[in-house]
Coordinates of C-alpha atoms in Angstrom, one line a residue:
X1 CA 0.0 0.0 0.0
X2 CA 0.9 3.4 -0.7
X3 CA 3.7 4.1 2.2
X4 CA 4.3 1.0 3.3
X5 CA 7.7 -0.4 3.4
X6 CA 8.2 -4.5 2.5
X7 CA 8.7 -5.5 5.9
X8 CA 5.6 -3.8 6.9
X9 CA 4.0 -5.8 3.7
X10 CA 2.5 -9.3 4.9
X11 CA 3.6 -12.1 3.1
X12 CA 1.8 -14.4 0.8
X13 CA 2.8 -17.9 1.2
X14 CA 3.2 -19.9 -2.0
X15 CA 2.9 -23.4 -1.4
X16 CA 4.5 -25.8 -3.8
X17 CA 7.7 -24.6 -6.1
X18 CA 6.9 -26.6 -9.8
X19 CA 6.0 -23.7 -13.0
X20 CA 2.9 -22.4 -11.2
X21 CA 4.8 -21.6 -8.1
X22 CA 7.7 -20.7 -9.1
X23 CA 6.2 -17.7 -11.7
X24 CA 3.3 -16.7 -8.5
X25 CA 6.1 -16.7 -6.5
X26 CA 8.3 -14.6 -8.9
X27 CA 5.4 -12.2 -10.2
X28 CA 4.3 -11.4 -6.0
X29 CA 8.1 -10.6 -5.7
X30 CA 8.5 -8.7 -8.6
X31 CA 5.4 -6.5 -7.2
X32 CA 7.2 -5.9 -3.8
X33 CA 4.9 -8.2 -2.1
X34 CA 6.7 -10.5 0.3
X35 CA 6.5 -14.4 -0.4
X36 CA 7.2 -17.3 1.6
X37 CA 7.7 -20.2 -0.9
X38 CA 7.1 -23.7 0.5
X39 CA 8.3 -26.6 -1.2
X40 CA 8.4 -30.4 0.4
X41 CA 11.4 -31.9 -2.1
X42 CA 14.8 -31.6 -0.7
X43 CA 12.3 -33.2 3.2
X44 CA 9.7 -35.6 1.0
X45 CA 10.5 -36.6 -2.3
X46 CA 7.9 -37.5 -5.6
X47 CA 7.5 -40.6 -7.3
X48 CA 8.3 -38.3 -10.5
X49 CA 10.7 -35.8 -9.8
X50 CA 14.4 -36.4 -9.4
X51 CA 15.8 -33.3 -7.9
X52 CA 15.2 -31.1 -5.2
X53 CA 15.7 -27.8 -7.9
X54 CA 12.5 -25.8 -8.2
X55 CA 10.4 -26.2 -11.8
X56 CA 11.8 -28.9 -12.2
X57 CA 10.9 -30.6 -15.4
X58 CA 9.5 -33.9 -15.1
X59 CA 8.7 -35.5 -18.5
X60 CA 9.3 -33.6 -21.8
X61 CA 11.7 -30.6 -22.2
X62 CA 9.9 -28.7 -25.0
X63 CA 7.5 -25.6 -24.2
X64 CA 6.3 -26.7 -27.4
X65 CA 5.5 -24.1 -30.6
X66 CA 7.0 -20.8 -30.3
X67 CA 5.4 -19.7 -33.0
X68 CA 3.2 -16.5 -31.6
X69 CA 1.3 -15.6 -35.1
X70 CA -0.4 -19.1 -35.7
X71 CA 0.3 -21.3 -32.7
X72 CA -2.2 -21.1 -29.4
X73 CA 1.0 -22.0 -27.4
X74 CA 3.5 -19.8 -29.0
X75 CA 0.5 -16.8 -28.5
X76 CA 0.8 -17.7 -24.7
X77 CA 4.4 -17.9 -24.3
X78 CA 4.7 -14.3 -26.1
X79 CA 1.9 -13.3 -23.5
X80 CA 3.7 -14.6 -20.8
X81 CA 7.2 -12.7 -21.7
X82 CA 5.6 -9.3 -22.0
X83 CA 4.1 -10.4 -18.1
X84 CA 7.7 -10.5 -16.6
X85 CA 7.6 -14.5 -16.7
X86 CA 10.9 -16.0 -14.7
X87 CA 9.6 -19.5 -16.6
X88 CA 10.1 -17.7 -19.7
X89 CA 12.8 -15.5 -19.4
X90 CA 15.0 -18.8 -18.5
X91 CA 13.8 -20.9 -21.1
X92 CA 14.7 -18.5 -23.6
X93 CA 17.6 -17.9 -21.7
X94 CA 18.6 -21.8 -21.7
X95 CA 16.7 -22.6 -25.4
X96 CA 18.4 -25.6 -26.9
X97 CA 18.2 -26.4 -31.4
X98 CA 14.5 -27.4 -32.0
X99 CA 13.5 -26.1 -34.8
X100 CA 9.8 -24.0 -34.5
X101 CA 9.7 -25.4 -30.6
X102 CA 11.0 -23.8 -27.5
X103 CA 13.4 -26.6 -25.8
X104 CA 15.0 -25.7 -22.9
X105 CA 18.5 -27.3 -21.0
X106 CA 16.1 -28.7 -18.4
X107 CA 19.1 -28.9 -15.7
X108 CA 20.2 -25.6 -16.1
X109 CA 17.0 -23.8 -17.0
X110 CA 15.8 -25.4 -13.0
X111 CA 19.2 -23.9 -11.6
X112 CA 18.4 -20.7 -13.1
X113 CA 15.0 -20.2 -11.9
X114 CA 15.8 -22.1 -8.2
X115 CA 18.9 -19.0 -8.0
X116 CA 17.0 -16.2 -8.9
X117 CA 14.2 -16.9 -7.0
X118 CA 16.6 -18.0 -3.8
X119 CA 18.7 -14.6 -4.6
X120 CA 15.3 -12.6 -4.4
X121 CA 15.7 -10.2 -1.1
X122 CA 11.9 -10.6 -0.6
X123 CA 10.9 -14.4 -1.1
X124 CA 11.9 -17.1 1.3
X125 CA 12.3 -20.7 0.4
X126 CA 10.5 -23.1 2.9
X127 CA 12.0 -26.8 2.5
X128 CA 8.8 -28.4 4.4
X129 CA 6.0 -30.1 3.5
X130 CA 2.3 -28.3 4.0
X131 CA 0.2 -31.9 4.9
X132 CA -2.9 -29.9 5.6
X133 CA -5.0 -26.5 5.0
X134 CA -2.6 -23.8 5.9
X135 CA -3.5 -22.5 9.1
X136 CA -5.6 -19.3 9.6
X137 CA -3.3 -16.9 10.0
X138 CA -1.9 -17.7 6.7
X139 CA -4.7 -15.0 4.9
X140 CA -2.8 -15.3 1.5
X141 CA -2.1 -18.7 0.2
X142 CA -1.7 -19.9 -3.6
X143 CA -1.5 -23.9 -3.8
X144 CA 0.4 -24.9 -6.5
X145 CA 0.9 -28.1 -5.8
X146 CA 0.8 -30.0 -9.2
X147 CA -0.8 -33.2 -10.0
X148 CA 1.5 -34.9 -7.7
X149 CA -0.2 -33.6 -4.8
X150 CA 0.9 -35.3 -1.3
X151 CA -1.8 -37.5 -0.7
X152 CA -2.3 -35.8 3.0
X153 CA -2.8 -32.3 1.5
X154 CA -5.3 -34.0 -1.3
X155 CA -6.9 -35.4 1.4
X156 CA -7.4 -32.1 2.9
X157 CA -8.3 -30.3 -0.1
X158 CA -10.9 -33.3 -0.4
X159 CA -12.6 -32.7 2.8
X160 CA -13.0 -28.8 1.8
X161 CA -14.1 -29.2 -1.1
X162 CA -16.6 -32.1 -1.0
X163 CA -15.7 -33.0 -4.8
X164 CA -14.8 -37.1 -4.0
X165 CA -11.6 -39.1 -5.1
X166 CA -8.9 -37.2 -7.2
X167 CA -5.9 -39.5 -7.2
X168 CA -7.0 -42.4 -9.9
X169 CA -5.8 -43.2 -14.1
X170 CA -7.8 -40.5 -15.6
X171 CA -8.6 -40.8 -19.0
X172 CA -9.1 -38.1 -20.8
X173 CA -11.7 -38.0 -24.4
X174 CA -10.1 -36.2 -27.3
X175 CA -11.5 -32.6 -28.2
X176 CA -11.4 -31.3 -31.6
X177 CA -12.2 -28.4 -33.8
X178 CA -16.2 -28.1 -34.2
X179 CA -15.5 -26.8 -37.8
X180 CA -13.6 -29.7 -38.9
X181 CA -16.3 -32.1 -38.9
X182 CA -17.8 -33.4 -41.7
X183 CA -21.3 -32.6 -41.7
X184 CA -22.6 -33.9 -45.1
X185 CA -22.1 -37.5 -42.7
X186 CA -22.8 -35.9 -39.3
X187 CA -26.2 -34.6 -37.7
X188 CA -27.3 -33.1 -34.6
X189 CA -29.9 -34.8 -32.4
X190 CA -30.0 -36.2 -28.5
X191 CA -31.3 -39.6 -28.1
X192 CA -35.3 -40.0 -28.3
X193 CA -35.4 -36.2 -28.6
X194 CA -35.4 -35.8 -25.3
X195 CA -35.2 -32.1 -23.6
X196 CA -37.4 -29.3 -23.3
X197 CA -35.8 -26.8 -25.4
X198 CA -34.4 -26.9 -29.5
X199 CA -31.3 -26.7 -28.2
X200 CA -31.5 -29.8 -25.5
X201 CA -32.9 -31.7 -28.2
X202 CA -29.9 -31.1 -30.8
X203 CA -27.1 -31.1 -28.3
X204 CA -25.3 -33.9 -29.7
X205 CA -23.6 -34.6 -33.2
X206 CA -23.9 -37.7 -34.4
X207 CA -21.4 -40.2 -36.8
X208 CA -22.8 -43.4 -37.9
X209 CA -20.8 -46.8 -38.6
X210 CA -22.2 -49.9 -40.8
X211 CA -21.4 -53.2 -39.7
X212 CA -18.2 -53.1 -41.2
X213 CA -16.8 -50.0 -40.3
X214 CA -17.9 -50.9 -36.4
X215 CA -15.3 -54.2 -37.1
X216 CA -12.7 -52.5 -38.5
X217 CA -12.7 -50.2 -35.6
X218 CA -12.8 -52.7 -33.0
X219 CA -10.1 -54.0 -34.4
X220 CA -8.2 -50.9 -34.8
X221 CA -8.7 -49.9 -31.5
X222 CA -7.3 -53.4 -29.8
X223 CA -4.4 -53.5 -32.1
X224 CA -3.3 -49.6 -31.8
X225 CA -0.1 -48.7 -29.5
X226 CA -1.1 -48.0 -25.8
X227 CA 0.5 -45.7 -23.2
X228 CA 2.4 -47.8 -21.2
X229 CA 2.6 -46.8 -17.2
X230 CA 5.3 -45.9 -15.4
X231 CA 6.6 -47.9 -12.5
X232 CA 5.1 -45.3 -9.6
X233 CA 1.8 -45.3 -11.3
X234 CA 1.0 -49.2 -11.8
X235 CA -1.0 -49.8 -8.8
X236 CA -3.2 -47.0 -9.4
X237 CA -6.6 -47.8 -10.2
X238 CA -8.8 -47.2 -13.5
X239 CA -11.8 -45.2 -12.3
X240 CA -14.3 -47.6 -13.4
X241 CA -16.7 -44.6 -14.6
X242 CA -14.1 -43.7 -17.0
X243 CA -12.5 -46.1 -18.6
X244 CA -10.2 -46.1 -22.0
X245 CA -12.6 -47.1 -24.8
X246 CA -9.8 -49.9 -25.5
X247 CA -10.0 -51.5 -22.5
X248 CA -14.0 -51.8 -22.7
X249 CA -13.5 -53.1 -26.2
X250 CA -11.2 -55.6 -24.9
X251 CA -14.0 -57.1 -22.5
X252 CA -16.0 -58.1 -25.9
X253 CA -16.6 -56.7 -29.5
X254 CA -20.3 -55.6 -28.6
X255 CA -19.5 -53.6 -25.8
X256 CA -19.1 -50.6 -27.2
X257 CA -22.3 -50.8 -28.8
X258 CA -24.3 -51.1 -25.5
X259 CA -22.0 -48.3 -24.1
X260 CA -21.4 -45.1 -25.7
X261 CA -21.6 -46.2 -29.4
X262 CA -25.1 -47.5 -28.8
X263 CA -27.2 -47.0 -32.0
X264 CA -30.5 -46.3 -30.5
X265 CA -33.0 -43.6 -29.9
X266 CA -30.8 -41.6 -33.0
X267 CA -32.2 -41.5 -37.1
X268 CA -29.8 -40.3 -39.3
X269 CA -31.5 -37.7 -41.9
X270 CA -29.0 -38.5 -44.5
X271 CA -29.8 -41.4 -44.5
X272 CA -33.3 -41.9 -42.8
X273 CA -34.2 -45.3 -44.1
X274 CA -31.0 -47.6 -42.2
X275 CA -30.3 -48.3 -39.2
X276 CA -26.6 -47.3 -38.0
X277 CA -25.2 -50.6 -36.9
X278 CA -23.5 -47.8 -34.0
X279 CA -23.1 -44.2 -33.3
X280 CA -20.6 -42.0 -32.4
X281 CA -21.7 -39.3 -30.1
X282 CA -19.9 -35.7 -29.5
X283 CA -20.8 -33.2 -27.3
X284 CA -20.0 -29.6 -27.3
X285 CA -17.4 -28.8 -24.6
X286 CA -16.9 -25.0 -24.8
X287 CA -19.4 -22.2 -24.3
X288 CA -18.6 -20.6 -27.5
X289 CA -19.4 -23.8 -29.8
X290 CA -16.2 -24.5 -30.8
X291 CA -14.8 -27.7 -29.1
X292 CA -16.6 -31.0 -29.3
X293 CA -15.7 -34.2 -27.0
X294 CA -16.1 -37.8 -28.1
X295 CA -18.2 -38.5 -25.5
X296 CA -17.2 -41.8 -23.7
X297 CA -14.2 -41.6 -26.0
X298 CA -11.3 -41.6 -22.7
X299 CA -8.4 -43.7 -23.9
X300 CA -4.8 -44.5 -23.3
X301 CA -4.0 -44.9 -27.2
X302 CA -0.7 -43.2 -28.3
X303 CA -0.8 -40.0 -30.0
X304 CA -0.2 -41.1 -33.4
X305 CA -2.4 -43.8 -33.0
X306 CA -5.3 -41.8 -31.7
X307 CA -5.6 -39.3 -35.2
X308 CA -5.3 -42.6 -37.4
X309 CA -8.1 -44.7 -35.6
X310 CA -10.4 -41.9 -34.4
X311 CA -10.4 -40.6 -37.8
X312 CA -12.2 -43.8 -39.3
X313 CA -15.0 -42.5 -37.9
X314 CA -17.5 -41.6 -40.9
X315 CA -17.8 -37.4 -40.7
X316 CA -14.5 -37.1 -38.6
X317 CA -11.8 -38.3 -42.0
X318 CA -10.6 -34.6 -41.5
X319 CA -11.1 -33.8 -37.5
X320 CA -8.6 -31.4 -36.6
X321 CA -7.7 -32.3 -32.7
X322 CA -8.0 -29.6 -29.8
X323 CA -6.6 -31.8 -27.7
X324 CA -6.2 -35.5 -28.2
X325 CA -6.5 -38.6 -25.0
X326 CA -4.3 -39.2 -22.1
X327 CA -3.9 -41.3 -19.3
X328 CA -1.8 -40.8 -16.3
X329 CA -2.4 -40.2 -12.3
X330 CA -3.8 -36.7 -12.1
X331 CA -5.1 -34.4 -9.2
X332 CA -7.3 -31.4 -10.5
X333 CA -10.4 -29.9 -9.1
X334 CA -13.4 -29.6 -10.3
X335 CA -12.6 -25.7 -10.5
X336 CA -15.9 -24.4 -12.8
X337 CA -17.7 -24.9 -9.8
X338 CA -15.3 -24.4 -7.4
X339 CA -13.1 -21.6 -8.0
X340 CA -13.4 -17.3 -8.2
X341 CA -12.3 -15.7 -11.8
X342 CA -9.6 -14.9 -9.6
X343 CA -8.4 -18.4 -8.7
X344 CA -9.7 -18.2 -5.2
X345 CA -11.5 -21.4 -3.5
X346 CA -15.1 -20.0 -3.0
X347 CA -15.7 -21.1 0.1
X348 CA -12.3 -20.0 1.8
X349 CA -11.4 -17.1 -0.1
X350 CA -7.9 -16.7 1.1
X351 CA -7.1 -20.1 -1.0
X352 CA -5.6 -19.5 -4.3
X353 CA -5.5 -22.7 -6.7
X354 CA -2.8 -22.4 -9.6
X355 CA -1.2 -24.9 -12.1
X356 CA -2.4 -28.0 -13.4
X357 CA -4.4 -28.2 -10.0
X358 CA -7.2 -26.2 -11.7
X359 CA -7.4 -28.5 -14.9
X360 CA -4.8 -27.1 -17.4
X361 CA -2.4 -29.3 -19.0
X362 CA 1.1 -28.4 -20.1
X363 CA 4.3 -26.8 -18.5
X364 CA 3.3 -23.0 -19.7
X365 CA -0.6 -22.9 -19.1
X366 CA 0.9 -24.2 -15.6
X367 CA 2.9 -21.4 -14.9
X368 CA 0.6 -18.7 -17.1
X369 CA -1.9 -19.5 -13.8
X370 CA 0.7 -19.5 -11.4
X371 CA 1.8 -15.6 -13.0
X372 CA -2.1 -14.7 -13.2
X373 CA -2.5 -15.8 -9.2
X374 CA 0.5 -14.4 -8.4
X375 CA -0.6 -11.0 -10.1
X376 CA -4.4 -11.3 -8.3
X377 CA -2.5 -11.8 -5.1
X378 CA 0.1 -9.3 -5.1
X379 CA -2.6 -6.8 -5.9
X380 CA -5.3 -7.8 -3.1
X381 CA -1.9 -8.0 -1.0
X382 CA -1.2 -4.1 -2.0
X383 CA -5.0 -2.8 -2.0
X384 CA -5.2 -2.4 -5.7
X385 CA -7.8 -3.9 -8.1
X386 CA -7.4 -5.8 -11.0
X387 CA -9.3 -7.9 -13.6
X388 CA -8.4 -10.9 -15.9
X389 CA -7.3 -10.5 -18.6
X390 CA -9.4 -10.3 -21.5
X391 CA -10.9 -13.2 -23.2
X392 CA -9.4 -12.6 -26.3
X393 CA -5.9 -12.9 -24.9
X394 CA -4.4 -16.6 -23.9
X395 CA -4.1 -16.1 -20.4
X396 CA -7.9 -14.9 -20.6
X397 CA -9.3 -17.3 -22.7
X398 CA -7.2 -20.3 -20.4
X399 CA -8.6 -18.7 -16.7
X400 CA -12.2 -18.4 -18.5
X401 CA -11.9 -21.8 -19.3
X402 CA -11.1 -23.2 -15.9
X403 CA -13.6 -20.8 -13.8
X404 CA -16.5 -20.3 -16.5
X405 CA -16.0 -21.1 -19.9
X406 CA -16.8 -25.4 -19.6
X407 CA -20.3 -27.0 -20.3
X408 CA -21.0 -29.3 -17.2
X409 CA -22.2 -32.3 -18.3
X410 CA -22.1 -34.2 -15.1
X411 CA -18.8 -35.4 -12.8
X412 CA -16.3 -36.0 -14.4
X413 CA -17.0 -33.9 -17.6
X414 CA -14.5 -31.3 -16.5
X415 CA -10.9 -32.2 -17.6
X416 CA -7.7 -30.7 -18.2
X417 CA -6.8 -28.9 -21.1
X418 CA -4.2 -27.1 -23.4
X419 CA -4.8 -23.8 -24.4
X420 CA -5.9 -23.6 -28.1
X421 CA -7.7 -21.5 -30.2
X422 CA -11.1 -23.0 -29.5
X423 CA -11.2 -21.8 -26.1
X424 CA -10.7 -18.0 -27.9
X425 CA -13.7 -15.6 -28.9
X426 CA -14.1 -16.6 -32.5
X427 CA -12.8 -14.2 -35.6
X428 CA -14.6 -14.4 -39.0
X429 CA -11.6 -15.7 -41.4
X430 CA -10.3 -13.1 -43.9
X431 CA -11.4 -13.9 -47.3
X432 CA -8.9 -12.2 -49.2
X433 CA -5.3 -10.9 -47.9
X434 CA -3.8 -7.5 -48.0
X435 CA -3.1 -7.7 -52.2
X436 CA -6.7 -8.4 -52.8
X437 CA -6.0 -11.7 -53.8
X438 CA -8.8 -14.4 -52.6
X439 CA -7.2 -16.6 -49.1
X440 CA -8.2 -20.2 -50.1
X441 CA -8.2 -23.7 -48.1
X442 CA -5.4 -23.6 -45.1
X443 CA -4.2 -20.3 -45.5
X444 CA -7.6 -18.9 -44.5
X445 CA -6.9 -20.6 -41.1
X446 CA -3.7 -19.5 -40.9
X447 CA -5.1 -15.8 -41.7
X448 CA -7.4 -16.2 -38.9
X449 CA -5.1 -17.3 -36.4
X450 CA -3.2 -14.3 -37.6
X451 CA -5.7 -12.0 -36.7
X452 CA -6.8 -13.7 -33.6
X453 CA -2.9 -13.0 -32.1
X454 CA -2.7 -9.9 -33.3
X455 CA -6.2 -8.9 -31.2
X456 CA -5.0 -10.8 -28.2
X457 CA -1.3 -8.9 -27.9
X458 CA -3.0 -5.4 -28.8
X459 CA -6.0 -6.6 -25.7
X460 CA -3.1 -7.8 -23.3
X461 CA -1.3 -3.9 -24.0
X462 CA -4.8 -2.5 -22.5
X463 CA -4.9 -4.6 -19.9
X464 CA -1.4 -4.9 -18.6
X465 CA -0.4 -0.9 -16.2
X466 CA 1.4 1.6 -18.0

């Protein structure tokens, strides 16, 4: 506050030192807000991580596309960097040969954010673990704990938030682009009709299989490469209400079509006079119309495998993926229902969630929340007022996602997610570029996506202070 000096300045205790931590931790700091940063490796160790170095990274070390005109992840990391982001200052600062990607020396990008950040006169690293709520007194708190949450604190969290068991396999359905589907094959209905309302009663899409097509895919899907576990997550248990379509297909070939792929209560107006021998159903997963789900669709197939077999599919030969299946222990809330548009728990405000703890996937949207907390804290900390960023800006459109932006279809619909342009405000696509000459075919995407970054850097200038 105006006046005050540091040590007069409470401190906002950070708890957990992965991306989203260490960038909350860094952006309260850089505010002149006082942070206490608690991290458990280096006093309890992870099944995952094998260092005691803060954002550490624990599978890949690409930031993926860096490629801010066209590329939802490059638009995000160019956000972050005009933000004051530690996470990407260092990986640009320790960038190794990867063509259009952002690959970082993951040893010496860790050192380089674990010395600043221990260098920094107002944050203080705590090497202890937090096995419950943090106590009362603690006013300011941003969790950012990570999908390796200790199973104490989870248990915690649990009990607050009443939303049932975290810690299981979660598989995840693939997401793609709305526009990519094929609807000369497709058609919109929900089963028998049912709902009250136009809407309700169209709220699926539809593909249909023949016999032969169902038997091909069967087969594709049993045959197709599988994630296989690592050793710390083997005794984890499938969630039986989600399981990979693969493994219900493995338990007989009909299964599928008494389970999601069921062919009833749906007439196809293409063709109204046969019967689908089964139907694929997708449901829309964004506000804005954009993303669709396969619904029942979690699986554990490898990437490659997923765009081959899913796009058998009649109406989906050309689906454009949003995000494609996964498998692996996870920990997120359910934070549409749970969670403030400024990350804070709604029924103990002084809670901050951050990281992939509120459903985002991926080492940048991880940190982008831990900067955007970090930000909303330092300014409650400092009696100053501040908004989210636009919608039409990465960071916006990701934090809109997580707090507002998701259809609920029921537990479990809510899952993590990388940012992509589907979770943007839509642009109509430019139908001629700046010679007059007509845009055709993939260059009017690309135009689009164009246009779309160059709103969302000019939005982010109007939001960020002078």
């Amino acid at each position: 506050m105006p006046g005050m000096t540091h040590s007069q300045i409470k401190p906002v205790h950070v708890i957990g030192g992965g991306m989203a931590g260490s960038e909350a931790a860094w952006q309260l700091a850089s505010a002149g807000v006082p942070v206490i940063l608690h991290e458990m490796r280096g006093v309890k160790e992870t099944e995952a991580h094998k260092t005691d170095g803060l954002a550490e990274l624990v599978c890949s070390n690409s930031f993926r596309s860096d490629d801010h005109q066209t590329n939802a992840v490059g638009l995000l990391h160019e956000e972050m960097r005009r933000c004051n982001s530690i996470i990407m200052a260092e990986g640009d600062n320790h960038r190794l040969p990867a063509g259009g990607a952002l690959a970082v020396d993951r040893d010496r990008f860790s050192e380089a954010v674990t010395k600043r950040l221990s260098e920094h006169p107002l944050v203080t690293i705590e090497r202890e673990e937090i096995p419950a709520l943090p106590p009362e007194e603690w006013d300011s708190v941003i969790v950012a704990t990570g999908p390796l949450t200790s199973e104490s604190l989870s248990e915690a969290i649990l009990k607050e938030t009443g939303e049932g068991e975290l810690a299981f396999f979660d598989a995840i359905a693939p997401v793609l682009y709305r526009d990519s589907i094929n609807m000369e094959k497709a058609w919109f209905q929900s089963r028998y009709d049912k709902g009250e309302t136009e809407a309700d009663r169209t709220a699926y899409l539809n593909c249909p299989m023949d016999e032969e097509q169902y038997n091909a895919f069967i087969d594709a899907l049993i045959d197709g490469d599988k994630t296989e576990f690592k050793e710390w997550e083997e005794n984890t248990p499938y969630f039986e209400g989600c399981l990979p379509i693969e493994v219900m297909a493995e338990r007989g070939r009909e299964t599928l079509r008494h389970g999601p792929m069921k062919p009833v209560g749906l007439t196809n107006p293409h063709q109204p006079d046969i019967k689908p021998h089964a139907i694929v159903q997708l449901r829309q997963d964004n506000a804005l119309g954009t993303l669709f789900n396969l619904v029942g669709f979690q699986t554990k197939l490898k990437y490659g495998a997923q765009g081959d077999i899913f796009r058998m599919i009649p109406g989906l030969e050309e689906a454009r993926f949003a995000r494609l299946g996964g498998i692996h222990r996870n920990t997120f809330l359910n934070s549409p229902k749970l969670l403030d548009k400024q990350l804070r728990l709604k029924s103990q405000p002084r809670l901050r969630f951050a990281g992939q703890l509120i459903g985002v996937e991926g080492y940048v949207e991880s940190a982008s929340m831990g900067l955007l907390a970090g930000r909303f804290a330092a300014a409650e900390r400092l009696g100053q007022s501040i908004a989210p960023p636009p919608e039409t800006t990465a960071l916006g459109a990701l934090i809109e996602h997580v707090t507002g932006g998701h259809l609920d279809a029921g537990k479990g619909s809510f899952q993590p997610m990388n940012v992509n342009f589907g979770l943007f405000p839509q642009m109509q696509a430019p139908s001629r570029d700046e010679e007059g000459n007509r845009i055709r075919g993939k260059a009017k995407s690309v135009a689009k996506k164009k246009l779309m970054s160059a709103r969302a850097l000019d939005d982010l200038a109007n939001w960020l202070p002078a």
